[in-house]
Amino acid sequence: MDRRSSGDQVAAHIRRMVFEGDLRPGDRVRQDDIAENLGVSRIPVREAIIALDREGWVTIEPHRGAYVNGLDPDYVRDHYELFGSIFALVARRVVERGDAAGKAAIVEAADAVADAADPEAFNLANRAYLGALHRAARAPRLRSVARVMTSIVPGNFFAVVPGAVDTQRKGLARITRSLEAGDADAAAEEFRRVLARQGDAVVELLDARGLFAEVDERDLAAR
C-alpha cells in the first residue's frame, strides 16, 4: 500500500467490508486484524477509524473500540443530496464564469459520455465530464469540497448500482443542453434531480443487501 495514502486506503477497505456485509451494524472493527490483513501498521488503521467516525460509518467508544454504525436511508439520501447541491453550484459557476473554450470542452466530454458502451468506459467518461465542468467553473473551493466527499459505493459506481448508467447519461445530456443555453437554474436543478435519483438507487441496493438492519439491543448491551 502507498504509505502516503495508506489511511485513505484502509478507510476504503473498511467501507467496502461494510458495503459487502463482511462488517455488520454493531460489529466491532478489529484494528489488529485489519492491519495484519492489509500488511500495514496500526497507525493508518487508527487514522482510518478516526476518519470513518467523522463520516458516520463507525462510532468510537472510549476504552471499548470502534463499532460499525448501521447505514440508514436518510444517511444515504443526505449524502447524495449534498453531492447534488455541490454540483448544482458548480453548474451555476460554469454559466457565470465559463468561457467559450471551457463550455466547448464540456460539450465534447458529454459526447464521450453518450458514446460510452460499458460501465468502465462510462465511469472514465463521467470523470472526464466532471473534470471539464470543474475547470470551466473556475471554482477551486468547490472542487476541493467535492474531492473530500467519500463514496458510499466502493469501486465503479456504475458497474455496481443498477440503472445508474442510464440515469447519469440522460441527466448529463440535459445538464449540457442547459449549460449551452446559459440556463443556470435548469442545469442546477437537473444536477440535484440526478443525484437524488442515484441516492434512491443506492438505497434500494443497500436495502436489498440487508444493510439497513437494526443493531440488536443485546449486541449493544454486550459491548
mmCIF file of C-alpha atoms in Angstrom:
data_model
loop_
_atom_site.group_PDB
_atom_site.id
_atom_site.type_symbol
_atom_site.label_atom_id
_atom_site.label_comp_id
_atom_site.label_asym_id
_atom_site.label_seq_id
_atom_site.Cartn_x
_atom_site.Cartn_y
_atom_site.Cartn_z
ATOM 1 C CA MET A 1 0.000 0.000 0.000
ATOM 2 C CA ASP A 2 1.178 3.557 -0.749
ATOM 3 C CA ARG A 3 2.296 4.992 2.592
ATOM 4 C CA ARG A 4 1.196 8.488 1.614
ATOM 5 C CA SER A 5 -2.400 7.401 1.261
ATOM 6 C CA SER A 6 -2.500 4.246 3.371
ATOM 7 C CA GLY A 7 -5.020 5.716 5.836
ATOM 8 C CA ASP A 8 -7.360 6.523 2.955
ATOM 9 C CA GLN A 9 -6.896 3.050 1.510
ATOM 10 C CA VAL A 10 -7.639 1.407 4.862
ATOM 11 C CA ALA A 11 -10.779 3.534 5.214
ATOM 12 C CA ALA A 12 -11.868 2.483 1.720
ATOM 13 C CA HIS A 13 -11.237 -1.155 2.655
ATOM 14 C CA ILE A 14 -13.426 -0.871 5.755
ATOM 15 C CA ARG A 15 -16.198 0.880 3.821
ATOM 16 C CA ARG A 16 -16.093 -1.986 1.332
ATOM 17 C CA MET A 17 -16.371 -4.514 4.161
ATOM 18 C CA VAL A 18 -19.480 -2.719 5.454
ATOM 19 C CA PHE A 19 -20.944 -2.395 1.969
ATOM 20 C CA GLU A 20 -20.420 -6.078 1.222
ATOM 21 C CA GLY A 21 -21.753 -7.203 4.596
ATOM 22 C CA ASP A 22 -18.458 -8.513 5.983
ATOM 23 C CA LEU A 23 -18.894 -5.988 8.792
ATOM 24 C CA ARG A 24 -22.461 -5.660 10.062
ATOM 25 C CA PRO A 25 -24.097 -2.943 12.145
ATOM 26 C CA GLY A 26 -22.926 -3.361 15.739
ATOM 27 C CA ASP A 27 -19.767 -5.289 14.823
ATOM 28 C CA ARG A 28 -16.507 -4.211 16.390
ATOM 29 C CA VAL A 29 -13.831 -3.109 13.931
ATOM 30 C CA ARG A 30 -10.843 -5.220 14.924
ATOM 31 C CA GLN A 31 -7.911 -2.994 14.115
ATOM 32 C CA ASP A 32 -5.196 -5.614 14.606
ATOM 33 C CA ASP A 33 -6.888 -7.995 12.176
ATOM 34 C CA ILE A 34 -7.280 -5.284 9.540
ATOM 35 C CA ALA A 35 -3.659 -4.171 9.922
ATOM 36 C CA GLU A 36 -2.458 -7.762 9.531
ATOM 37 C CA ASN A 37 -4.689 -8.487 6.550
ATOM 38 C CA LEU A 38 -3.570 -5.345 4.715
ATOM 39 C CA GLY A 39 0.062 -5.577 5.748
ATOM 40 C CA VAL A 40 0.162 -2.157 7.405
ATOM 41 C CA SER A 41 0.896 -0.867 10.892
ATOM 42 C CA ARG A 42 -1.817 0.164 13.330
ATOM 43 C CA ILE A 43 -1.174 3.860 12.608
ATOM 44 C CA PRO A 44 -3.009 4.078 9.242
ATOM 45 C CA VAL A 45 -5.767 1.864 10.668
ATOM 46 C CA ARG A 46 -6.271 4.306 13.543
ATOM 47 C CA GLU A 47 -6.262 7.204 11.060
ATOM 48 C CA ALA A 48 -8.907 5.407 9.016
ATOM 49 C CA ILE A 49 -11.074 4.724 12.068
ATOM 50 C CA ILE A 50 -10.973 8.398 13.059
ATOM 51 C CA ALA A 51 -11.967 9.439 9.532
ATOM 52 C CA LEU A 52 -14.784 6.881 9.432
ATOM 53 C CA ASP A 53 -16.051 8.111 12.796
ATOM 54 C CA ARG A 54 -16.264 11.648 11.380
ATOM 55 C CA GLU A 55 -18.127 10.333 8.342
ATOM 56 C CA GLY A 56 -20.598 8.367 10.467
ATOM 57 C CA TRP A 57 -19.566 4.881 9.331
ATOM 58 C CA VAL A 58 -18.381 3.884 12.806
ATOM 59 C CA THR A 59 -18.612 5.135 16.372
ATOM 60 C CA ILE A 60 -15.522 5.203 18.568
ATOM 61 C CA GLU A 61 -16.352 4.244 22.132
ATOM 62 C CA PRO A 62 -13.597 5.153 24.634
ATOM 63 C CA HIS A 63 -11.807 2.117 26.101
ATOM 64 C CA ARG A 64 -14.015 -0.201 24.035
ATOM 65 C CA GLY A 65 -13.126 0.293 20.397
ATOM 66 C CA ALA A 66 -14.870 1.256 17.177
ATOM 67 C CA TYR A 67 -18.238 -0.202 16.209
ATOM 68 C CA VAL A 68 -19.984 -0.184 12.858
ATOM 69 C CA ASN A 69 -22.983 2.084 12.583
ATOM 70 C CA GLY A 70 -25.958 0.885 10.603
ATOM 71 C CA LEU A 71 -26.376 2.972 7.468
ATOM 72 C CA ASP A 72 -29.930 4.121 7.007
ATOM 73 C CA PRO A 73 -31.831 5.531 4.010
ATOM 74 C CA ASP A 74 -31.706 9.079 5.381
ATOM 75 C CA TYR A 75 -27.891 8.952 5.645
ATOM 76 C CA VAL A 76 -27.601 7.771 2.041
ATOM 77 C CA ARG A 77 -30.075 10.275 0.638
ATOM 78 C CA ASP A 78 -28.472 13.152 2.557
ATOM 79 C CA HIS A 79 -25.089 12.118 1.137
ATOM 80 C CA TYR A 80 -26.302 12.305 -2.459
ATOM 81 C CA GLU A 81 -28.294 15.469 -1.835
ATOM 82 C CA LEU A 82 -25.051 17.088 -0.671
ATOM 83 C CA PHE A 83 -23.371 15.971 -3.896
ATOM 84 C CA GLY A 84 -26.302 17.382 -5.855
ATOM 85 C CA SER A 85 -26.028 20.727 -4.095
ATOM 86 C CA ILE A 86 -22.284 20.949 -4.738
ATOM 87 C CA PHE A 87 -22.594 20.203 -8.438
ATOM 88 C CA ALA A 88 -25.633 22.450 -8.777
ATOM 89 C CA LEU A 89 -23.404 25.303 -7.623
ATOM 90 C CA VAL A 90 -20.623 24.184 -9.960
ATOM 91 C CA ALA A 91 -23.098 24.329 -12.853
ATOM 92 C CA ARG A 92 -24.078 27.855 -11.881
ATOM 93 C CA ARG A 93 -20.441 28.900 -11.871
ATOM 94 C CA VAL A 94 -19.966 27.451 -15.346
ATOM 95 C CA VAL A 95 -22.723 29.726 -16.645
ATOM 96 C CA GLU A 96 -21.362 32.727 -14.730
ATOM 97 C CA ARG A 97 -17.625 32.254 -15.251
ATOM 98 C CA GLY A 98 -17.082 29.772 -18.051
ATOM 99 C CA ASP A 99 -15.569 30.891 -21.331
ATOM 100 C CA ALA A 100 -16.274 29.509 -24.794
ATOM 101 C CA ALA A 101 -13.369 27.050 -24.653
ATOM 102 C CA GLY A 102 -14.449 25.676 -21.298
ATOM 103 C CA LYS A 103 -18.015 25.182 -22.416
ATOM 104 C CA ALA A 104 -16.858 23.547 -25.653
ATOM 105 C CA ALA A 105 -14.814 21.089 -23.583
ATOM 106 C CA ILE A 106 -17.947 20.216 -21.595
ATOM 107 C CA VAL A 107 -19.875 19.512 -24.786
ATOM 108 C CA GLU A 108 -17.039 17.321 -26.081
ATOM 109 C CA ALA A 109 -16.954 15.418 -22.777
ATOM 110 C CA ALA A 110 -20.738 14.994 -22.931
ATOM 111 C CA ASP A 111 -20.383 13.357 -26.352
ATOM 112 C CA ALA A 112 -17.953 10.839 -24.831
ATOM 113 C CA VAL A 113 -20.460 10.103 -22.046
ATOM 114 C CA ALA A 114 -23.152 9.494 -24.641
ATOM 115 C CA ASP A 115 -20.905 7.097 -26.582
ATOM 116 C CA ALA A 116 -19.519 5.082 -23.643
ATOM 117 C CA ALA A 117 -20.525 1.470 -24.187
ATOM 118 C CA ASP A 118 -19.737 -0.265 -20.893
ATOM 119 C CA PRO A 119 -19.572 0.663 -17.202
ATOM 120 C CA GLU A 120 -15.785 1.015 -17.163
ATOM 121 C CA ALA A 121 -15.733 3.318 -20.178
ATOM 122 C CA PHE A 122 -18.710 5.193 -18.792
ATOM 123 C CA ASN A 123 -17.001 5.730 -15.440
ATOM 124 C CA LEU A 124 -13.953 7.219 -17.157
ATOM 125 C CA ALA A 125 -16.117 9.418 -19.404
ATOM 126 C CA ASN A 126 -18.158 10.607 -16.436
ATOM 127 C CA ARG A 127 -14.999 11.562 -14.535
ATOM 128 C CA ALA A 128 -13.720 13.450 -17.568
ATOM 129 C CA TYR A 129 -17.045 15.290 -17.848
ATOM 130 C CA LEU A 130 -16.969 16.372 -14.207
ATOM 131 C CA GLY A 131 -13.343 17.445 -14.632
ATOM 132 C CA ALA A 132 -14.291 19.617 -17.608
ATOM 133 C CA LEU A 133 -17.150 21.047 -15.574
ATOM 134 C CA HIS A 134 -14.847 21.996 -12.695
ATOM 135 C CA ARG A 135 -12.295 23.598 -14.992
ATOM 136 C CA ALA A 136 -14.938 25.681 -16.733
ATOM 137 C CA ALA A 137 -16.473 26.715 -13.396
ATOM 138 C CA ARG A 138 -13.183 28.176 -12.144
ATOM 139 C CA ALA A 139 -14.210 27.381 -8.566
ATOM 140 C CA PRO A 140 -11.309 25.589 -6.843
ATOM 141 C CA ARG A 141 -13.045 25.705 -3.479
ATOM 142 C CA LEU A 142 -15.994 23.717 -4.860
ATOM 143 C CA ARG A 143 -13.628 21.221 -6.451
ATOM 144 C CA SER A 144 -11.817 20.677 -3.151
ATOM 145 C CA VAL A 145 -15.125 20.089 -1.339
ATOM 146 C CA ALA A 146 -16.204 17.553 -3.965
ATOM 147 C CA ARG A 147 -12.889 15.715 -3.638
ATOM 148 C CA VAL A 148 -13.247 15.120 0.096
ATOM 149 C CA MET A 149 -16.740 13.661 -0.283
ATOM 150 C CA THR A 150 -16.145 9.933 0.058
ATOM 151 C CA SER A 151 -18.140 7.354 -1.849
ATOM 152 C CA ILE A 152 -20.670 5.074 -0.174
ATOM 153 C CA VAL A 153 -20.399 2.581 -3.025
ATOM 154 C CA PRO A 154 -16.883 1.110 -3.370
ATOM 155 C CA GLY A 155 -15.358 0.515 -6.772
ATOM 156 C CA ASN A 156 -17.047 1.513 -10.018
ATOM 157 C CA PHE A 157 -20.387 3.022 -9.007
ATOM 158 C CA PHE A 158 -21.807 2.470 -12.488
ATOM 159 C CA ALA A 159 -20.931 -1.222 -12.501
ATOM 160 C CA VAL A 160 -22.469 -1.842 -9.089
ATOM 161 C CA VAL A 161 -25.664 0.234 -8.944
ATOM 162 C CA PRO A 162 -28.480 -0.938 -11.244
ATOM 163 C CA GLY A 163 -29.747 1.766 -13.589
ATOM 164 C CA ALA A 164 -27.015 4.243 -12.631
ATOM 165 C CA VAL A 165 -25.560 4.497 -16.141
ATOM 166 C CA ASP A 166 -28.889 5.344 -17.739
ATOM 167 C CA THR A 167 -29.764 7.907 -15.050
ATOM 168 C CA GLN A 168 -26.394 9.629 -15.346
ATOM 169 C CA ARG A 169 -26.255 9.555 -19.145
ATOM 170 C CA LYS A 170 -29.679 11.152 -19.577
ATOM 171 C CA GLY A 171 -29.089 13.631 -16.768
ATOM 172 C CA LEU A 172 -25.753 14.865 -18.086
ATOM 173 C CA ALA A 173 -27.244 15.300 -21.543
ATOM 174 C CA ARG A 174 -29.955 17.557 -20.106
ATOM 175 C CA ILE A 175 -27.436 19.444 -17.983
ATOM 176 C CA THR A 176 -25.215 20.055 -21.016
ATOM 177 C CA ARG A 177 -28.119 21.417 -23.048
ATOM 178 C CA SER A 178 -28.993 23.762 -20.183
ATOM 179 C CA LEU A 179 -25.407 24.971 -19.909
ATOM 180 C CA GLU A 180 -25.231 25.587 -23.653
ATOM 181 C CA ALA A 181 -28.393 27.667 -23.336
ATOM 182 C CA GLY A 182 -26.988 29.592 -20.398
ATOM 183 C CA ASP A 183 -29.787 28.380 -18.130
ATOM 184 C CA ALA A 184 -28.120 28.064 -14.731
ATOM 185 C CA ASP A 185 -31.368 27.314 -12.893
ATOM 186 C CA ALA A 186 -32.229 24.372 -15.136
ATOM 187 C CA ALA A 187 -28.706 22.932 -15.000
ATOM 188 C CA ALA A 188 -28.573 23.234 -11.216
ATOM 189 C CA GLU A 189 -31.979 21.660 -10.733
ATOM 190 C CA GLU A 190 -31.124 18.764 -13.038
ATOM 191 C CA PHE A 191 -27.948 18.041 -11.080
ATOM 192 C CA ARG A 192 -29.982 17.857 -7.876
ATOM 193 C CA ARG A 193 -32.519 15.598 -9.565
ATOM 194 C CA VAL A 194 -29.885 13.230 -10.995
ATOM 195 C CA LEU A 195 -28.036 12.840 -7.699
ATOM 196 C CA ALA A 196 -31.310 12.330 -5.818
ATOM 197 C CA ARG A 197 -32.198 9.508 -8.210
ATOM 198 C CA GLN A 198 -28.767 7.961 -7.752
ATOM 199 C CA GLY A 199 -29.275 8.161 -3.998
ATOM 200 C CA ASP A 200 -32.601 6.357 -4.297
ATOM 201 C CA ALA A 201 -30.917 3.652 -6.385
ATOM 202 C CA VAL A 202 -28.227 3.165 -3.738
ATOM 203 C CA VAL A 203 -30.907 2.942 -1.031
ATOM 204 C CA GLU A 204 -32.643 0.185 -2.986
ATOM 205 C CA LEU A 205 -29.356 -1.673 -3.459
ATOM 206 C CA LEU A 206 -28.350 -1.476 0.208
ATOM 207 C CA ASP A 207 -31.816 -2.424 1.348
ATOM 208 C CA ALA A 208 -31.738 -5.494 -0.900
ATOM 209 C CA ARG A 209 -28.405 -6.452 0.689
ATOM 210 C CA GLY A 210 -29.882 -6.144 4.170
ATOM 211 C CA LEU A 211 -27.529 -3.351 5.224
ATOM 212 C CA PHE A 212 -30.267 -1.327 6.894
ATOM 213 C CA ALA A 213 -30.866 -3.957 9.577
ATOM 214 C CA GLU A 214 -31.246 -2.623 13.114
ATOM 215 C CA VAL A 215 -28.497 -3.349 15.632
ATOM 216 C CA ASP A 216 -29.732 -5.917 18.143
ATOM 217 C CA GLU A 217 -30.138 -4.333 21.588
ATOM 218 C CA ARG A 218 -28.389 -7.341 23.104
ATOM 219 C CA ASP A 219 -25.350 -6.638 20.974
ATOM 220 C CA LEU A 220 -25.249 -3.065 22.241
ATOM 221 C CA ALA A 221 -25.594 -4.196 25.842
ATOM 222 C CA ALA A 222 -22.762 -6.680 25.390
ATOM 223 C CA ARG A 223 -20.220 -4.058 24.401
#
